[in-house]
Short mmCIF file of C-alpha atoms in Angstrom, two decimals:
data_model
loop_
_atom_site.label_atom_id
_atom_site.label_comp_id
_atom_site.label_asym_id
_atom_site.label_seq_id
_atom_site.Cartn_x
_atom_site.Cartn_y
_atom_site.Cartn_z
CA MET A 27 130.41 -123.12 47.16
CA LYS A 28 134.00 -122.29 46.71
CA LYS A 29 136.50 -123.69 49.02
CA LYS A 30 138.47 -120.91 50.85
CA VAL A 31 142.18 -120.58 51.52
CA LEU A 32 143.97 -118.32 53.92
CA ILE A 33 147.56 -117.19 52.71
CA ILE A 34 149.73 -115.63 55.15
CA SER A 35 152.41 -113.37 53.45
CA TYR A 36 154.34 -110.38 54.80
CA TYR A 37 155.23 -109.85 51.08
CA PHE A 38 152.15 -107.88 49.46
CA PRO A 39 151.52 -104.71 47.79
CA PRO A 40 152.59 -101.95 48.40
CA ILE A 41 155.88 -104.25 48.70
CA GLY A 42 157.14 -105.10 45.41
CA GLY A 43 159.29 -108.14 44.50
CA ALA A 44 159.46 -111.87 43.91
CA GLY A 45 157.56 -112.95 46.93
CA THR A 46 154.80 -110.58 46.33
CA LEU A 47 154.41 -111.59 42.61
CA ARG A 48 154.00 -115.23 43.68
CA ILE A 49 151.23 -114.61 46.12
CA LEU A 50 149.59 -112.08 43.70
CA LYS A 51 149.52 -114.66 41.03
CA PHE A 52 148.12 -117.20 43.14
CA LEU A 53 145.44 -114.79 44.35
CA LYS A 54 144.47 -113.98 40.74
CA TYR A 55 144.20 -117.63 39.37
CA LEU A 56 143.11 -119.84 42.24
CA PRO A 57 139.63 -118.88 41.82
CA LEU A 58 139.83 -120.78 38.30
CA TYR A 59 140.22 -123.91 40.33
CA GLY A 60 137.28 -123.49 42.75
CA TRP A 61 139.35 -121.67 45.61
CA GLU A 62 138.63 -118.23 47.16
CA SER A 63 141.71 -116.75 48.50
CA HIS A 64 142.08 -114.59 51.50
CA ILE A 65 145.29 -112.95 52.38
CA LEU A 66 146.79 -112.07 55.85
CA THR A 67 149.43 -109.43 55.65
CA VAL A 68 150.50 -106.33 57.92
CA LYS A 69 149.16 -103.03 57.87
CA LYS A 70 152.54 -101.09 57.81
CA HIS A 71 155.19 -102.73 55.81
CA TYR A 72 158.82 -102.21 56.06
CA SER A 73 160.68 -102.78 52.75
CA PHE A 74 162.91 -101.07 50.10
CA LEU A 75 160.95 -102.06 47.29
CA HIS A 76 157.62 -100.23 47.12
CA ASP A 77 155.56 -100.81 43.99
CA ASN A 78 151.89 -99.37 44.18
CA SER A 79 151.52 -100.55 40.51
CA LEU A 80 151.00 -104.22 41.79
CA GLU A 81 147.93 -103.30 43.41
CA ARG A 82 145.89 -103.50 40.09
CA GLU A 83 146.51 -107.29 40.36
CA ILE A 84 144.29 -107.61 43.40
CA PRO A 85 140.87 -108.93 42.35
CA ASP A 86 138.99 -108.38 45.48
CA SER A 87 140.32 -105.97 48.14
CA LYS A 88 137.70 -107.19 50.77
CA ASN A 89 139.69 -110.41 51.04
CA ILE A 90 142.75 -108.76 51.90
CA HIS A 91 143.22 -108.71 55.58
CA ARG A 92 145.97 -106.62 57.48
CA SER A 93 147.11 -106.62 61.14
CA TYR A 94 149.44 -104.60 63.25
CA ALA A 95 153.12 -105.53 63.52
CA LEU A 96 155.91 -104.28 65.75
CA LEU A 97 158.69 -103.93 63.47
CA ILE A 98 161.95 -103.41 65.42
CA GLY A 99 164.34 -103.96 62.50
CA ASP A 100 162.61 -100.87 61.00
CA LEU A 101 163.38 -98.82 64.10
CA ILE A 102 166.95 -99.97 64.07
CA ARG A 103 167.55 -98.98 60.61
CA LYS A 104 166.17 -95.52 61.31
CA ILE A 105 168.35 -95.04 64.31
CA PHE A 106 171.51 -96.03 62.13
CA LYS A 107 170.07 -94.19 59.06
CA TYR A 108 170.60 -97.16 57.05
CA LYS A 109 169.67 -97.23 53.29
CA PRO A 110 169.98 -99.86 50.72
CA GLY A 111 172.48 -99.65 47.79
CA ARG A 112 174.54 -96.79 46.89
CA ARG A 113 175.99 -94.88 49.75
CA ASN A 114 177.30 -91.22 49.78
CA ASN A 115 180.54 -91.46 47.75
CA ASN A 116 181.80 -88.14 48.93
CA LYS A 117 185.41 -88.55 49.43
CA ILE A 118 186.87 -87.65 52.97
CA GLN A 119 189.91 -85.53 52.38
CA ASN A 120 191.54 -85.39 55.87
CA GLU A 121 193.01 -88.67 56.80
CA HIS A 122 192.36 -88.17 60.49
CA PHE A 123 188.58 -87.95 59.91
CA LYS A 124 188.85 -90.66 57.38
CA ASP A 125 190.18 -93.05 60.23
CA LEU A 126 187.40 -91.71 62.74
CA TYR A 127 184.52 -92.57 59.98
CA SER A 128 185.87 -96.06 59.65
CA ILE A 129 185.88 -96.50 63.44
CA ALA A 130 182.40 -95.21 63.62
CA GLY A 131 181.32 -97.53 60.93
CA ASP A 132 182.77 -100.59 62.61
CA ILE A 133 181.03 -99.67 65.91
CA ILE A 134 177.59 -99.20 64.18
CA LEU A 135 178.15 -102.39 62.27
CA PHE A 136 178.90 -104.02 65.70
CA LEU A 137 175.81 -102.89 67.35
CA LYS A 138 173.60 -103.57 64.50
CA ASN A 139 174.85 -107.25 64.28
CA LEU A 140 174.58 -107.48 68.15
CA PHE A 141 170.83 -106.35 68.05
CA TYR A 142 169.99 -108.65 65.12
CA THR A 143 171.52 -111.69 67.02
CA VAL A 144 169.90 -110.90 70.41
CA LEU A 145 166.51 -109.46 69.44
CA PHE A 146 165.29 -111.52 66.33
CA PHE A 147 164.05 -115.17 66.82
CA PRO A 148 163.74 -116.22 64.11
CA ASP A 149 163.96 -113.07 62.21
CA GLU A 150 163.20 -109.16 62.53
CA TYR A 151 159.51 -109.76 61.75
CA ILE A 152 158.73 -111.69 65.04
CA GLY A 153 157.01 -108.50 66.21
CA TRP A 154 154.13 -109.53 63.74
CA LEU A 155 153.51 -112.90 65.60
CA PRO A 156 150.91 -112.10 68.17
CA PHE A 157 149.04 -109.62 65.97
CA GLY A 158 149.16 -112.12 63.01
CA VAL A 159 147.85 -115.03 65.17
CA LEU A 160 145.02 -113.14 66.63
CA LYS A 161 143.91 -111.58 63.29
CA GLY A 162 144.34 -114.92 61.50
CA ARG A 163 142.26 -116.74 64.14
CA ASP A 164 139.30 -114.21 63.55
CA ILE A 165 139.59 -114.63 59.78
CA VAL A 166 139.72 -118.47 59.95
CA LYS A 167 136.42 -118.47 61.96
CA ASN A 168 134.60 -115.58 60.36
CA LYS A 169 135.51 -116.36 56.91
CA GLU A 170 135.07 -120.14 57.29
CA ILE A 171 138.60 -120.92 56.02
CA ASP A 172 139.37 -124.57 54.93
CA VAL A 173 143.08 -124.52 54.69
CA ILE A 174 145.96 -122.13 55.80
CA VAL A 175 148.90 -121.53 53.83
CA SER A 176 152.14 -119.52 55.07
CA SER A 177 154.48 -118.32 52.37
CA GLY A 178 158.05 -117.37 53.55
CA PRO A 179 160.49 -115.94 54.11
CA PRO A 180 160.16 -114.40 56.47
CA ASN A 181 160.22 -117.61 58.62
CA THR A 182 157.86 -115.66 61.22
CA VAL A 183 154.83 -116.57 58.87
CA HIS A 184 155.54 -120.22 59.37
CA ILE A 185 155.22 -119.88 63.16
CA ILE A 186 152.09 -117.92 62.77
CA GLY A 187 150.81 -120.69 60.52
CA LEU A 188 151.82 -123.51 62.85
CA LEU A 189 150.03 -121.67 65.93
CA LEU A 190 146.92 -121.02 63.71
CA GLN A 191 146.98 -124.70 62.92
CA LYS A 192 146.97 -125.63 66.49
CA ILE A 193 144.41 -123.20 67.59
CA THR A 194 141.76 -123.63 64.85
CA GLY A 195 142.51 -127.25 63.83
CA LYS A 196 142.63 -126.30 60.25
CA LYS A 197 145.09 -128.15 57.72
CA TRP A 198 147.96 -126.05 57.14
CA ILE A 199 150.64 -126.00 54.21
CA VAL A 200 153.95 -124.26 54.45
CA ASP A 201 155.46 -122.60 51.23
CA PHE A 202 159.15 -122.31 51.34
CA ARG A 203 159.99 -119.86 48.83
CA ASP A 204 163.56 -120.29 50.26
CA LEU A 205 164.82 -122.74 52.71
CA TRP A 206 164.46 -122.00 56.38
CA ASN A 207 168.11 -121.55 57.02
CA GLN A 208 169.18 -120.16 53.73
CA TYR A 209 170.02 -116.75 55.15
CA TYR A 210 170.74 -117.58 58.73
CA LEU A 211 173.64 -115.17 59.00
CA ASN A 212 171.35 -112.27 58.53
CA TYR A 213 169.92 -112.72 61.72
CA ASN A 214 172.69 -114.58 63.45
CA PRO A 215 175.80 -112.69 62.23
CA TYR A 216 178.03 -114.00 65.13
CA ASN A 217 176.78 -117.62 64.49
CA VAL A 218 175.59 -118.19 68.10
CA GLY A 219 175.05 -121.78 68.58
CA ILE A 220 171.79 -121.54 70.76
CA LYS A 221 170.28 -119.43 68.19
CA ASN A 222 170.92 -122.05 65.49
CA GLU A 223 169.51 -124.89 67.69
CA PHE A 224 166.35 -122.54 68.01
CA ASP A 225 166.06 -122.37 64.30
CA THR A 226 166.57 -125.88 63.70
CA PHE A 227 163.89 -126.76 66.24
CA MET A 228 161.32 -124.45 64.57
CA GLU A 229 162.19 -125.75 61.29
CA ARG A 230 161.64 -129.24 62.27
CA ALA A 231 158.39 -128.17 64.04
CA ALA A 232 157.22 -126.81 60.85
CA VAL A 233 158.17 -129.64 58.45
CA THR A 234 156.80 -132.12 60.90
CA HIS A 235 153.41 -130.44 61.90
CA ALA A 236 152.58 -129.03 58.34
CA ASP A 237 149.90 -131.15 56.27
CA GLY A 238 151.65 -130.21 53.05
CA ILE A 239 154.99 -128.59 52.16
CA ILE A 240 155.86 -126.66 49.19
CA VAL A 241 159.20 -125.92 47.63
CA VAL A 242 160.49 -124.12 44.54
CA SER A 243 162.77 -126.66 43.02
CA ASP A 244 163.60 -130.34 42.84
CA ILE A 245 166.94 -129.87 44.35
CA ILE A 246 165.52 -128.15 47.40
CA LYS A 247 163.10 -130.92 47.79
CA ALA A 248 166.02 -133.43 47.86
CA GLN A 249 167.90 -131.12 50.23
CA MET A 250 164.88 -130.92 52.64
CA LEU A 251 164.26 -134.77 52.72
CA ALA A 252 167.91 -135.41 53.33
CA ARG A 253 167.79 -133.04 56.27
CA PHE A 254 164.63 -134.46 57.56
CA PRO A 255 164.64 -138.17 56.49
CA GLY A 256 161.37 -138.78 58.46
CA VAL A 257 159.46 -136.37 56.16
CA PRO A 258 157.58 -138.46 53.58
CA SER A 259 158.56 -137.68 50.00
CA ASP A 260 154.79 -137.30 48.76
CA LYS A 261 154.31 -134.64 51.56
CA VAL A 262 156.69 -132.23 49.59
CA THR A 263 155.38 -130.84 46.42
CA VAL A 264 157.56 -128.67 43.94
CA ILE A 265 155.85 -125.52 42.71
CA THR A 266 158.39 -123.27 40.96
CA ASN A 267 158.01 -119.64 40.53
CA GLY A 268 156.59 -118.66 37.14
CA TYR A 269 155.80 -116.02 34.65
CA ASP A 270 152.38 -114.54 33.25
CA SER A 271 152.33 -114.14 29.60
CA ALA A 272 149.58 -111.74 29.98
CA ASP A 273 151.90 -109.40 31.74
CA PHE A 274 153.90 -108.91 28.62
CA ASN A 275 151.01 -108.53 26.17
CA ASP A 276 150.79 -104.82 26.14
CA ILE A 277 154.14 -103.95 27.10
CA VAL A 278 156.01 -101.43 24.50
CA PRO A 279 159.58 -102.12 24.56
CA TYR A 280 162.06 -99.39 25.70
CA ASP A 281 163.99 -98.04 22.82
CA PHE A 282 167.67 -98.33 23.58
CA LYS A 283 168.74 -96.50 20.24
CA LYS A 284 170.03 -99.67 18.44
CA LYS A 285 172.46 -100.54 21.20
CA PHE A 286 173.41 -104.17 22.15
CA VAL A 287 171.83 -104.36 25.44
CA VAL A 288 172.60 -106.83 28.33
CA THR A 289 170.26 -106.38 31.26
CA HIS A 290 170.28 -107.56 34.92
CA PHE A 291 166.92 -107.18 36.24
CA GLY A 292 166.84 -106.95 40.11
CA THR A 293 168.91 -106.31 43.19
CA PHE A 294 172.62 -106.65 43.19
CA PHE A 295 173.08 -108.00 46.59
CA LYS A 296 176.47 -107.99 47.96
CA TRP A 297 176.63 -111.85 47.51
CA ARG A 298 175.83 -111.66 43.96
CA ASN A 299 179.29 -110.58 42.65
CA PRO A 300 179.41 -109.35 38.92
CA LEU A 301 183.11 -108.40 38.94
CA ASN A 302 184.33 -111.16 36.53
CA PHE A 303 181.43 -110.17 34.02
CA LEU A 304 182.47 -106.66 34.37
CA LYS A 305 186.02 -107.61 33.51
CA ALA A 306 184.88 -109.64 30.58
CA LEU A 307 182.84 -106.57 29.39
CA ARG A 308 186.04 -104.44 29.88
CA GLY A 309 188.11 -107.00 27.92
CA LEU A 310 185.71 -107.06 24.80
CA ILE A 311 185.55 -103.30 25.02
CA ASP A 312 189.26 -102.94 24.78
CA LYS A 313 189.54 -105.76 21.91
CA HIS A 314 186.77 -104.70 19.62
CA ASN A 315 185.92 -101.15 18.55
CA ASP A 316 182.63 -102.10 17.10
CA PHE A 317 181.60 -103.69 20.30
CA SER A 318 182.80 -100.82 22.24
CA GLU A 319 180.53 -98.39 20.17
CA ASP A 320 177.41 -100.70 20.36
CA VAL A 321 177.33 -102.25 24.02
CA LEU A 322 175.41 -101.11 26.78
CA PHE A 323 175.02 -102.91 30.13
CA VAL A 324 171.84 -101.97 31.94
CA CYS A 325 171.58 -102.51 35.68
CA MET A 326 168.01 -102.00 36.84
CA GLY A 327 167.06 -102.32 40.47
CA ILE A 328 168.88 -101.58 43.83
CA MET A 329 172.60 -101.28 43.29
CA HIS A 330 174.95 -102.00 46.12
CA GLU A 331 178.14 -99.91 46.58
CA HIS A 332 180.38 -102.85 45.67
CA VAL A 333 179.03 -103.12 42.33
CA VAL A 334 179.50 -99.21 41.55
CA LYS A 335 183.00 -99.56 42.77
CA TYR A 336 183.64 -102.26 40.42
CA ILE A 337 182.17 -100.27 37.60
CA ASP A 338 184.30 -97.30 38.28
CA SER A 339 187.48 -99.14 38.96
CA LEU A 340 187.21 -100.77 35.36
CA LYS A 341 186.19 -97.42 33.84
CA LEU A 342 182.99 -98.74 32.69
CA ARG A 343 180.63 -95.71 33.04
CA PRO A 344 180.20 -94.93 29.62
CA TYR A 345 178.99 -98.30 28.89
CA VAL A 346 176.63 -98.83 31.97
CA GLN A 347 173.19 -97.50 32.37
CA ILE A 348 171.89 -97.64 36.18
CA ILE A 349 168.31 -97.68 36.43
CA ASP A 350 166.90 -97.25 40.09
CA PHE A 351 164.08 -99.75 41.06
CA LYS A 352 160.94 -99.33 38.72
CA PRO A 353 157.53 -100.54 39.42
CA TYR A 354 157.20 -104.08 38.01
CA TYR A 355 155.35 -103.29 34.81
CA GLU A 356 157.65 -100.48 33.95
CA GLY A 357 160.59 -102.58 34.46
CA LEU A 358 159.16 -105.10 31.86
CA LYS A 359 159.50 -102.35 29.18
CA TYR A 360 163.34 -102.44 29.69
CA LEU A 361 163.28 -106.17 29.52
CA LYS A 362 161.51 -106.29 26.24
CA GLY A 363 163.98 -103.75 24.89
CA SER A 364 166.84 -105.83 25.79
CA ASP A 365 168.92 -108.31 23.73
CA VAL A 366 170.43 -110.61 26.44
CA PHE A 367 169.31 -111.16 30.10
CA LEU A 368 172.15 -111.62 32.71
CA LEU A 369 171.63 -113.96 35.82
CA ILE A 370 174.29 -114.24 38.40
CA THR A 371 173.77 -116.69 41.29
CA GLY A 372 176.42 -115.41 43.71
CA GLU A 373 178.47 -116.92 46.19
CA LEU A 374 176.08 -118.23 48.73
CA ALA A 375 175.85 -122.09 49.07
CA TYR A 376 172.09 -122.50 48.20
CA ASN A 377 171.86 -119.92 45.35
CA ARG A 378 172.81 -122.38 42.43
CA ASN A 379 169.57 -124.32 43.68
CA MET A 380 167.17 -121.27 43.46
CA LEU A 381 164.84 -120.88 40.38
CA THR A 382 164.35 -117.35 41.09
CA THR A 383 161.46 -115.09 39.80
CA LYS A 384 164.12 -113.20 37.70
CA LEU A 385 164.64 -116.55 35.70
CA PHE A 386 160.83 -116.60 34.98
CA ASP A 387 160.62 -112.97 34.22
CA TYR A 388 163.38 -113.65 31.60
CA ILE A 389 161.38 -116.53 30.11
CA GLY A 390 158.46 -114.18 29.78
CA GLY A 391 160.74 -111.65 28.02
CA LYS A 392 161.66 -114.18 25.28
CA LYS A 393 165.31 -113.34 25.18
CA PRO A 394 168.48 -115.51 25.81
CA ILE A 395 169.95 -115.65 29.24
CA LEU A 396 173.66 -115.58 30.10
CA ALA A 397 173.85 -117.47 33.45
CA ILE A 398 177.00 -117.08 35.28
CA THR A 399 176.53 -120.12 37.81
CA GLY A 400 177.97 -123.44 38.78
CA ASP A 401 176.50 -126.83 38.82
CA GLY A 402 172.79 -126.91 40.33
CA ALA A 403 169.13 -126.26 39.70
CA LEU A 404 169.76 -123.18 37.69
CA LYS A 405 172.14 -124.54 35.20
CA GLU A 406 170.22 -127.79 34.83
CA PHE A 407 166.90 -125.69 34.15
CA ILE A 408 168.52 -123.40 31.64
CA GLU A 409 170.19 -126.14 29.70
CA GLU A 410 167.11 -128.47 29.83
CA TYR A 411 164.80 -125.74 28.17
CA SER A 412 167.40 -124.31 25.92
CA LEU A 413 166.97 -120.70 27.51
CA GLY A 414 170.60 -119.62 26.99
CA LYS A 415 174.22 -120.07 27.91
CA THR A 416 175.68 -121.02 31.42
CA VAL A 417 179.13 -120.58 32.53
CA SER A 418 181.04 -120.65 35.64
CA ASN A 419 182.04 -117.38 37.35
CA ASP A 420 185.77 -118.00 37.02
CA ASN A 421 185.83 -118.59 33.20
CA ILE A 422 186.24 -114.89 32.12
CA ASN A 423 187.42 -116.00 28.61
CA GLU A 424 184.24 -118.00 28.21
CA ILE A 425 181.98 -115.07 29.33
CA GLU A 426 183.78 -112.91 26.86
CA ARG A 427 183.12 -115.48 23.90
CA ILE A 428 179.52 -115.98 24.78
CA ILE A 429 178.82 -112.23 25.01
CA TYR A 430 180.42 -111.50 21.73
CA ASP A 431 178.93 -114.47 19.91
CA TYR A 432 175.50 -113.00 20.98
CA TYR A 433 176.66 -109.57 19.81
CA LEU A 434 177.73 -110.92 16.32
CA ASP A 435 174.61 -112.96 15.74
CA ILE A 436 172.37 -110.22 16.57
CA LYS A 437 174.38 -107.86 14.41
CA ASN A 438 174.05 -110.45 11.64
CA GLU A 439 170.27 -110.77 12.19
CA GLU A 440 170.86 -114.62 13.24
CA GLU A 441 168.20 -116.32 15.31
CA ILE A 442 169.64 -116.59 18.99
CA TYR A 443 166.73 -117.83 20.99
CA ASN A 444 164.85 -121.03 20.32
CA PRO A 445 163.55 -122.42 23.71
CA LYS A 446 161.56 -125.53 24.42
CA ASP A 447 158.06 -125.22 25.49
CA CYS A 448 157.95 -123.48 29.03
CA SER A 449 154.16 -122.98 29.08
CA GLY A 450 154.17 -125.41 32.29
CA PHE A 451 155.72 -122.53 34.24
CA GLU A 452 152.87 -120.15 33.34
CA ARG A 453 151.34 -118.67 36.65
CA LYS A 454 148.05 -120.06 35.86
CA VAL A 455 149.63 -123.57 35.79
CA THR A 456 151.41 -123.01 39.07
CA ALA A 457 148.17 -121.87 40.59
CA GLU A 458 146.66 -125.13 39.34
CA LYS A 459 149.26 -127.16 41.06
CA LEU A 460 148.75 -125.26 44.33
CA SER A 461 144.98 -125.94 44.01
CA GLY A 462 145.85 -129.61 43.73
CA VAL A 463 147.83 -129.52 47.02
CA LEU A 464 145.00 -127.68 48.83
CA ASN A 465 142.49 -130.34 47.58
CA LYS A 466 144.81 -133.13 48.72
CA VAL A 467 145.13 -131.85 52.30
CA ILE A 468 141.40 -131.38 52.75
CA GLN A 469 140.61 -134.81 51.49
#
């Protein structure tokens, strides 16, 4: 008889994105290692990233369990008519109305931040908690679950997992795709002390009571052990994100008409600032006529307003193709048709230590990476496996040099990508590592 695991995850089809892919691939490959997976998620999701194509990855729909959730954040966004990415760029001609527009925006932002600070403990998904616990209790009982895994963010899933552990007596593993406090200002924009203390209390409860802890990089493991020195090192296992080479087998590359294509795959968040990369691109276009005729920068995913402003201010529109969010497998066509992949870690403190799903998608795409980042897990990983070039964000001249060197090498049909063996990051392998953690906690 197969052992059974219940994985609690808010991110699951029809939601797309990195968190969803991690769970789907566990679901796909865990049966190879003697585990039957059950998923607890919500009936009505709120997300900007909808990708129905990922539902084809679900091997057995009867093992997918959905519960109600009261998503107050969704209601607040509807009230304020908030949408991600590019905003309406219509110019406000009358200066008086322009001032009123700015004041109204400040008021709306204040109210939004106030709601988020007061209502969301630990995050906006707390309205799933009672429904998730009740549904999870029934699944554990009726499906004879052996182990519970909560995969977050959001952190609400970990509270659900903790309560189910106490109610059912089953072993519980917490999967930190990000550290608990990585995006604390999202739900505590005014940095209220008592809310920070609550978050720390809940985080400590999770790492203390969990029977096993999973993180996505060695540096994050070190940070967690330093933050909670009482946690044994062997309780924390590193299982990175990964890539599934099977996803790329039948992908026909998009035809960019012999352009030299640099592609960024995924959302440009506000903290992921591409300005210096764009300045380097502008500099190369101004210096080299051949480059200006051949280059194309492809931005694929949700594009926040600040990136559009940078592109326009540098007069780069003729050299940029903005592609709205695409279903995952359609997006892989653009990856396979590209020459270089762009990865920018951004300005948040923890970002350099994140080995994002984007990184592993790039590995699956088998093209060199230009990573604009500082010291940290990402830089070490790319250099260790010879996946491309790394450069600090403030070194615009070096960014220019790397891009132009790639361009010339490709133009001269030189070999530009010769990575070391990355098969240890196949999704099948990461699922095997998870099965090892599951087996360990039930023994």
